[in-house]
XYZ file of C-alpha atoms in Angstrom:
407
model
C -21.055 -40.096 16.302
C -23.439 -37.795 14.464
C -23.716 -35.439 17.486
C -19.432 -35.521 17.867
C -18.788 -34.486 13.927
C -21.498 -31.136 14.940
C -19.806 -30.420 18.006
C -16.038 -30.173 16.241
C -16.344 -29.328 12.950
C -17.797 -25.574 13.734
C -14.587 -25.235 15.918
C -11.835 -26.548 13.680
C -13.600 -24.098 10.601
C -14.165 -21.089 13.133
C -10.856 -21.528 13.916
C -9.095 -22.357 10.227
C -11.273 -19.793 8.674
C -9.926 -16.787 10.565
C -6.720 -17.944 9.862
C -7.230 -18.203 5.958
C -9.301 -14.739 5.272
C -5.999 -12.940 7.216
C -3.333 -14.419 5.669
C -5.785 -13.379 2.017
C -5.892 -9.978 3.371
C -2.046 -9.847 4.138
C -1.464 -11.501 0.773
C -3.429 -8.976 -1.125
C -1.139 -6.445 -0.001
C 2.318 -8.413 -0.514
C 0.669 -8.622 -4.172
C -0.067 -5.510 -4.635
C 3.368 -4.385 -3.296
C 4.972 -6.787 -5.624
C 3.850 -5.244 -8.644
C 4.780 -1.392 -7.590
C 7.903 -1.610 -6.008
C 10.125 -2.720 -8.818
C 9.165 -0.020 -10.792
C 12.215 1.673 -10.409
C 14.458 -1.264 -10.798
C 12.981 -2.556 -14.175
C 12.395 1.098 -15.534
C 15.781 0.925 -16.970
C 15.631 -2.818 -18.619
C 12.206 -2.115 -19.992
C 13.964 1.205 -21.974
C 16.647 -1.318 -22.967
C 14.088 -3.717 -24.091
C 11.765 -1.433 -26.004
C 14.105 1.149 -27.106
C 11.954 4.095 -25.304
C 13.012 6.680 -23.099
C 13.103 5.904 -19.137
C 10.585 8.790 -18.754
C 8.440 7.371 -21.426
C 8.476 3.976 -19.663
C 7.803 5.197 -16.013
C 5.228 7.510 -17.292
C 3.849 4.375 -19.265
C 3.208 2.468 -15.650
C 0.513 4.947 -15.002
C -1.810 2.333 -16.893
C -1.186 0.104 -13.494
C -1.636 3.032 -11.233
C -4.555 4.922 -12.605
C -6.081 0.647 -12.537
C -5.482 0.648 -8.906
C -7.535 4.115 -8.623
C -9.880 2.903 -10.655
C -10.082 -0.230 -8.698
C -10.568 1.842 -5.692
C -13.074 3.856 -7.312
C -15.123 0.487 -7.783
C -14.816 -0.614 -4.746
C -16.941 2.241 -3.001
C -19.520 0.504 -4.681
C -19.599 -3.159 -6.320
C -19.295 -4.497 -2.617
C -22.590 -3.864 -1.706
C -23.380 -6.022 -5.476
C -21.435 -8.618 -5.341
C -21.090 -11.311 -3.256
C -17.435 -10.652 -1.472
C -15.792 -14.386 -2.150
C -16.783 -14.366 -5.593
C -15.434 -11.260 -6.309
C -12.582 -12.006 -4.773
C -12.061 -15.009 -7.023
C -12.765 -13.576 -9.955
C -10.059 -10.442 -9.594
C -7.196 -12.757 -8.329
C -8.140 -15.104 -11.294
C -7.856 -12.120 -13.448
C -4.426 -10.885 -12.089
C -2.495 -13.943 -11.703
C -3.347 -14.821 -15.668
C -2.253 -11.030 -16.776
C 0.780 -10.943 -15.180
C 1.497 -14.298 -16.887
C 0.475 -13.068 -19.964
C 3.575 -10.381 -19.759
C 5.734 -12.928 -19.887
C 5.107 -13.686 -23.418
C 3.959 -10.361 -24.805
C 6.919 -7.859 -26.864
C 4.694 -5.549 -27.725
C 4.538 -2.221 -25.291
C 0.991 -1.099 -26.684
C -0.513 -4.138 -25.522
C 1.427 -4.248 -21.939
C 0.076 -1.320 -20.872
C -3.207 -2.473 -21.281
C -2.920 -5.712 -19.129
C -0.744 -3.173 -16.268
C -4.111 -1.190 -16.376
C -6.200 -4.073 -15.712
C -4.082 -5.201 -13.042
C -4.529 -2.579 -11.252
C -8.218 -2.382 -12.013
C -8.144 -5.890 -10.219
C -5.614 -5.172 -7.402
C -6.780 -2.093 -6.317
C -10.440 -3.823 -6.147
C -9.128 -6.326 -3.715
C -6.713 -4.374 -1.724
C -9.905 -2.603 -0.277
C -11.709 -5.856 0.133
C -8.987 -6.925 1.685
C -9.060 -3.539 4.651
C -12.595 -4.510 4.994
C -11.981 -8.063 5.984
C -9.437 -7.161 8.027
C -11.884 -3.929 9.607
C -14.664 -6.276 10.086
C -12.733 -9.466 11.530
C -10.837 -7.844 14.485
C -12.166 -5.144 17.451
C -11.104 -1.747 17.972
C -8.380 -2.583 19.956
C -6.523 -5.210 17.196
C -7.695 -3.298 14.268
C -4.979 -0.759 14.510
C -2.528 -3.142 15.309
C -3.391 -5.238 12.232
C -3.813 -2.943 10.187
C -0.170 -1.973 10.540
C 0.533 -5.859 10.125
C -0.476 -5.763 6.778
C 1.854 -2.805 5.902
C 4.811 -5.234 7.483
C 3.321 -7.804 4.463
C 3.659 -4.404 1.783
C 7.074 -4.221 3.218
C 7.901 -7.683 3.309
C 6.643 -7.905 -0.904
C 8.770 -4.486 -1.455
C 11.974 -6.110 0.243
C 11.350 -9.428 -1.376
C 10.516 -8.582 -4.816
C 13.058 -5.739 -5.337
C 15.622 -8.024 -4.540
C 13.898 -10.707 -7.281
C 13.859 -7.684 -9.643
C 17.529 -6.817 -8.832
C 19.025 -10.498 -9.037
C 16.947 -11.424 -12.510
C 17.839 -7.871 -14.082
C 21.126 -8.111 -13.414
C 21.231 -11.965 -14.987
C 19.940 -10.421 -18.150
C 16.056 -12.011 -17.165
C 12.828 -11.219 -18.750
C 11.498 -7.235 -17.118
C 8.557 -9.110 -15.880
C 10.090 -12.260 -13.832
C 9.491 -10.399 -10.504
C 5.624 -10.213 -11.771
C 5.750 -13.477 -12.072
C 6.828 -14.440 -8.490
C 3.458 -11.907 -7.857
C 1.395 -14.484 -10.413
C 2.401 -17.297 -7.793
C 1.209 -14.993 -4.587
C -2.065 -14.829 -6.722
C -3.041 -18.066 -7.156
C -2.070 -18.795 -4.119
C -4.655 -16.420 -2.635
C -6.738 -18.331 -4.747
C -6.412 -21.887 -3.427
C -7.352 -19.866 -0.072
C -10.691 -18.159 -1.321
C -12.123 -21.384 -2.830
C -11.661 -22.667 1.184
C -12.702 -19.636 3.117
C -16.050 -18.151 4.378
C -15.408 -14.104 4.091
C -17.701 -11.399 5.753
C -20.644 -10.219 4.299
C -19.677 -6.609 2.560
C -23.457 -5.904 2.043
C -25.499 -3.257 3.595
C -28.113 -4.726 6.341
C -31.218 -3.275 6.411
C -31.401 -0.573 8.780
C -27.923 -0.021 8.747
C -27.069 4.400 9.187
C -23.152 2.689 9.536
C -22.712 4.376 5.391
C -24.527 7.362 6.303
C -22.252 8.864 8.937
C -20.924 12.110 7.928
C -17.276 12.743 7.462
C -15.940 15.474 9.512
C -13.039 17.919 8.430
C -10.628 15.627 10.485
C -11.743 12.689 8.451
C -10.976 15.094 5.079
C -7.559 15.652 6.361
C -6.724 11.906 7.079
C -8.112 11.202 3.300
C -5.553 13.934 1.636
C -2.883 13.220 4.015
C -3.172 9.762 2.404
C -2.871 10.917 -0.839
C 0.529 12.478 0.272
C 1.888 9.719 1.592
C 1.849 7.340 -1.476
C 2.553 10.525 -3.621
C 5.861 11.432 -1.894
C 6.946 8.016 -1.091
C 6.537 6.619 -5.097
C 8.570 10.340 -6.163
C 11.534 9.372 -3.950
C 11.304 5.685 -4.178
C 11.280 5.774 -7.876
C 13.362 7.783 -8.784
C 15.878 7.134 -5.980
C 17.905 4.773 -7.718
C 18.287 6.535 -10.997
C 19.506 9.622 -8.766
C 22.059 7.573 -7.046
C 23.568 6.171 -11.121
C 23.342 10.015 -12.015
C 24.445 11.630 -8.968
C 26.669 9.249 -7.325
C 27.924 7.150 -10.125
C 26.392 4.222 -8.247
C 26.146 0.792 -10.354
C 22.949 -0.196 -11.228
C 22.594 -3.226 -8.893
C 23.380 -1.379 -6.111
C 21.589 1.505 -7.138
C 18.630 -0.780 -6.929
C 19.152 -2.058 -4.051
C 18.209 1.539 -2.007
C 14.862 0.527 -2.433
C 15.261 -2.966 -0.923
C 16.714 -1.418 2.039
C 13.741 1.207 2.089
C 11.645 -1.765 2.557
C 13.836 -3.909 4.758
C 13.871 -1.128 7.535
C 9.923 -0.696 7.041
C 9.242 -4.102 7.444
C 11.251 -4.167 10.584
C 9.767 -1.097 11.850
C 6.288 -2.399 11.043
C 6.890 -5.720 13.745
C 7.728 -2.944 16.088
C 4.560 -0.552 15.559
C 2.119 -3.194 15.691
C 3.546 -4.026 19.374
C 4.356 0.176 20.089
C 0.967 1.057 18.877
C -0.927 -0.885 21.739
C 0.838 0.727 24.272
C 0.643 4.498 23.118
C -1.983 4.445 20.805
C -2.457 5.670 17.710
C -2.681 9.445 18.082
C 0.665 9.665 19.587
C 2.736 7.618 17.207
C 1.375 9.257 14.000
C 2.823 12.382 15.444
C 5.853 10.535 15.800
C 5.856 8.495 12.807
C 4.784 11.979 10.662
C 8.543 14.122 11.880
C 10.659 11.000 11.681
C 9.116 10.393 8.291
C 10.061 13.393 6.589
C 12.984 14.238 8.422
C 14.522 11.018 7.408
C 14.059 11.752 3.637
C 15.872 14.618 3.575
C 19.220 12.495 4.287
C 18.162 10.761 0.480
C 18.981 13.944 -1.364
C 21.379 15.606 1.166
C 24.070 12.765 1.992
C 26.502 12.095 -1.194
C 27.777 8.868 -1.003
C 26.251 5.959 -1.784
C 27.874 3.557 0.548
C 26.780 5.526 3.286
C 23.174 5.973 1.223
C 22.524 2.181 1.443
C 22.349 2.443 5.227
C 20.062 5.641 5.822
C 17.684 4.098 3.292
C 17.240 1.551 5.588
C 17.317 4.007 8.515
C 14.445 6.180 6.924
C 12.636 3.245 6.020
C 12.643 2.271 9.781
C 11.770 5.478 10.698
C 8.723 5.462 8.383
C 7.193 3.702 11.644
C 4.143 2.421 9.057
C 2.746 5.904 8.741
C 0.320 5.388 6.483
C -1.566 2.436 8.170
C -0.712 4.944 11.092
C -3.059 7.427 9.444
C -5.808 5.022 8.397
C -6.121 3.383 11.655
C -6.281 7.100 13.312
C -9.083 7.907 10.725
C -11.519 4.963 11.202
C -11.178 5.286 15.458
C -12.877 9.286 14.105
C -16.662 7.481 13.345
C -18.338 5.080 15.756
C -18.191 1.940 13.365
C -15.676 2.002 10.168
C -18.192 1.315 6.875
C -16.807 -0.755 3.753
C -17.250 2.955 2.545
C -14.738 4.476 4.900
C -11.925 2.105 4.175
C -12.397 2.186 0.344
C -12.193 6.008 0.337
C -9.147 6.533 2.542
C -7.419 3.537 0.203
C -9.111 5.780 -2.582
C -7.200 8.663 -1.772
C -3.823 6.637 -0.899
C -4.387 5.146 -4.682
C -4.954 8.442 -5.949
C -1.001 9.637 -4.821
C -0.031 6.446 -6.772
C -2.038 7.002 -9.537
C -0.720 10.171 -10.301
C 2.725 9.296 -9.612
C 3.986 8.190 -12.562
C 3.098 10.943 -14.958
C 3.617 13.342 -12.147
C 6.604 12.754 -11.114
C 8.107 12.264 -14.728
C 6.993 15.176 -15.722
C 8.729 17.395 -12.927
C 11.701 15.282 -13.726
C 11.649 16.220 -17.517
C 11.367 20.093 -16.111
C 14.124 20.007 -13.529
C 16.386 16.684 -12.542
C 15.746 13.362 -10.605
C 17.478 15.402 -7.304
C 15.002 17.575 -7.353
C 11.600 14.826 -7.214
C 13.209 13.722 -4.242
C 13.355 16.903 -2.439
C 9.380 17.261 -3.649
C 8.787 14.032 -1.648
C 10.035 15.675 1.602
C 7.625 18.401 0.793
C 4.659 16.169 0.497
C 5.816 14.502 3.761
C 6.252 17.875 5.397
C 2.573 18.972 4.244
C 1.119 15.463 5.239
C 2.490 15.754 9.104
C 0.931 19.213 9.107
C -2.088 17.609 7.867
C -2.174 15.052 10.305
C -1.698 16.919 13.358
C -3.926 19.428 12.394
C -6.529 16.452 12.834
C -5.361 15.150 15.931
C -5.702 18.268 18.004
C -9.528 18.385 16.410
C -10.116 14.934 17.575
C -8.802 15.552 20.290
C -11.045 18.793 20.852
C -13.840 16.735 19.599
C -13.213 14.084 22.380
C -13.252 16.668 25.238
C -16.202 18.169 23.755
C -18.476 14.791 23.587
C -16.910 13.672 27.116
C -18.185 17.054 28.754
C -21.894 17.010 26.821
C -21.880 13.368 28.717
C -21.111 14.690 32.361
C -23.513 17.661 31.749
C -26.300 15.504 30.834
């Protein structure tokens, strides 16, 4: 009997284990989704609540961005101190009580501060989360789930901006969609205390940290940066441009970004199947002209009937670039480090961080039409970017493969 229970149980955990530290690292994203892509739709409640400019509010949600930089600042280093599962833990303990603690808080000095250390937290455990995720699956999944877990940002962006929409326009508390994230939380949590995660420590011996990052690597990182920093400048802004420009109503003002998402999260399913059969350096060609072109129809078509559907169309056509661009930067070194994935999500954090006060300060020096044609630019300087460092890997690849013949 003794000899049976050692012969299954490995199996059934093995088994149940991979299972649980995914569907953590999928969560992790949906959370950290949850919390940025209302901005825009409780921007305008918030200034109704507090009395404050929209400006001042949006620029006041750099407190949660510049905690996910900081967050991804950390994590180049605390994972070689602390013990992965605890950490873990500990930062989706801390989140799912401060986004409770919004709930009952009416003063704007003091939400600010719990934003900042929610992103602190979530931007922590997003790159714990890439790691798992790096470490768990081969070269040949990786990519594909990789892009999976953009399909779970998606997924929290369509899901949660249409929370945000329905309790806004019922005259709900600003923070009921965070609270929806609370529940994704401690949800993650009940899986941690029940999961065995990969070790995030350096072995002895090990040159994986050492590798040096080539110029193609560089371009992948600040490509990254663009991404997040042109997608938050059209994304948030989008819906007060369509009640300015358009005369749209709120609700359905709102709901661009849900469609955004909807057509990402579709496209997403699609990549993680199209990816596998003409790899990565391909499609983030692909995924870089449809990606820019398509946001060009947000600040060129002018009515917002017709603006519902190509949000949807250019979310679609997004094609899950930015996973697109990670994947394509961690096939560049022979084994992707803990240190790898936490800079490129360092660098992807970094557009967000800045986005806030960025982005409302252009808009206070010109008009919410013209932060959306600013995003196409960043797209247009990303896919420049990114091809740029294809044809060097590319060159790179030829190189190596000839130096192996010769020898």
């Amino acid at each position: 009997m003794a000899n049976s229970n050692q012969v299954i149980k490995p199996k059934i955990n093995l088994l149940n284990n991979k299972f649980r530290i995914t569907f953590v690292s999928f969560l992790a994203y949906f959370a950290m989704s949850g919390m940025l892509a209302p901005i825009g739709i409780i921007s305008g409640p918030m200034s109704d609540a507090f009395n404050l400019p929209i400006t001042e509010i949006t620029a006041g949600f750099s407190w949660l961005t510049f905690g996910i930089l900081a967050g991804a600042i950390s994590a180049l280093f605390v994972f070689n101190w602390v013990q992965l599962k605890k950490l873990m833990i500990i930062l989706y303990c801390a989140i799912s009580a401060s986004l409770i603690a919004l709930f009952f808080q009416e003063q704007i000095a003091l939400i600010w501060p719990i934003l900042g250390l929610v992103g602190l937290c979530a931007g922590t455990g997003l790159a714990g989360s890439a790691f798992i995720i790096s470490r768990t699956y081969d070269d040949n999944q990786r990519a594909s789930m990789l892009v999976i877990t953009d399909g779970w940002f998606s997924l929290a962006g369509i899901v949660c901006s249409w929370i945000a929409i329905y309790l806004v326009s019922r005259n709900f508390h600003w923070s009921g969609s965070y609270q929806f994230v609370a529940l994704v939380a401690l949800i993650m949590l009940l899986l941690l205390f029940f999961s065995q995660l990969p070790n995030s420590k350096n072995e002895p011996g090990d040159s994986v940290n050492t590798e040096t990052w080539s110029l193609k690597v560089w371009l992948c990182i600040f490509a990254l940066f663009l991404f997040t920093l042109g997608q938050n400048s059209i994304l948030w802004w989008l819906p007060t441009y369509a009640e300015q420009y358009l005369n749209a109503p709120r609700d359905q003002a709102g709901s661009l970004v849900g469609q955004f998402w909807s057509g990402m999260f579709a496209a997403q399913l699609f990549v993680a199947w199209w990816v596998l059969k003409i790899g990565v350096q391909r499609l983030v060609i692909i995924a870089g002209i449809t990606t820019a072109t398509g946001s060009i129809f947000m600040w060129v078509y002018p009515e917002i009937d017709g603006l519902v559907i190509l949000a949807l169309l250019w979310g679609f056509a997004n094609l899950g670039l930015l996973k697109l661009v990670l994947s394509l930067a961690t096939q560049m070194l022979k084994l992707p480090s803990a240190r790898l994935v936490s800079g490129l999500l360092l660098s992807a954090s970094l557009g967000t961080a800045v986005s806030p006060w960025l982005t409302s300060q252009i808009v206070e020096a010109s008009n919410t039409r013209f932060i959306i044609q600013f995003g196409t630019l960043c797209y247009i300087v990303l896919f420049c970017l990114v091809f740029w460092a294809t044809r060097l890997h590319q060159a790179d690849l030829i190189t190596n493969e000839a130096m192996t013949r010769s020898s």
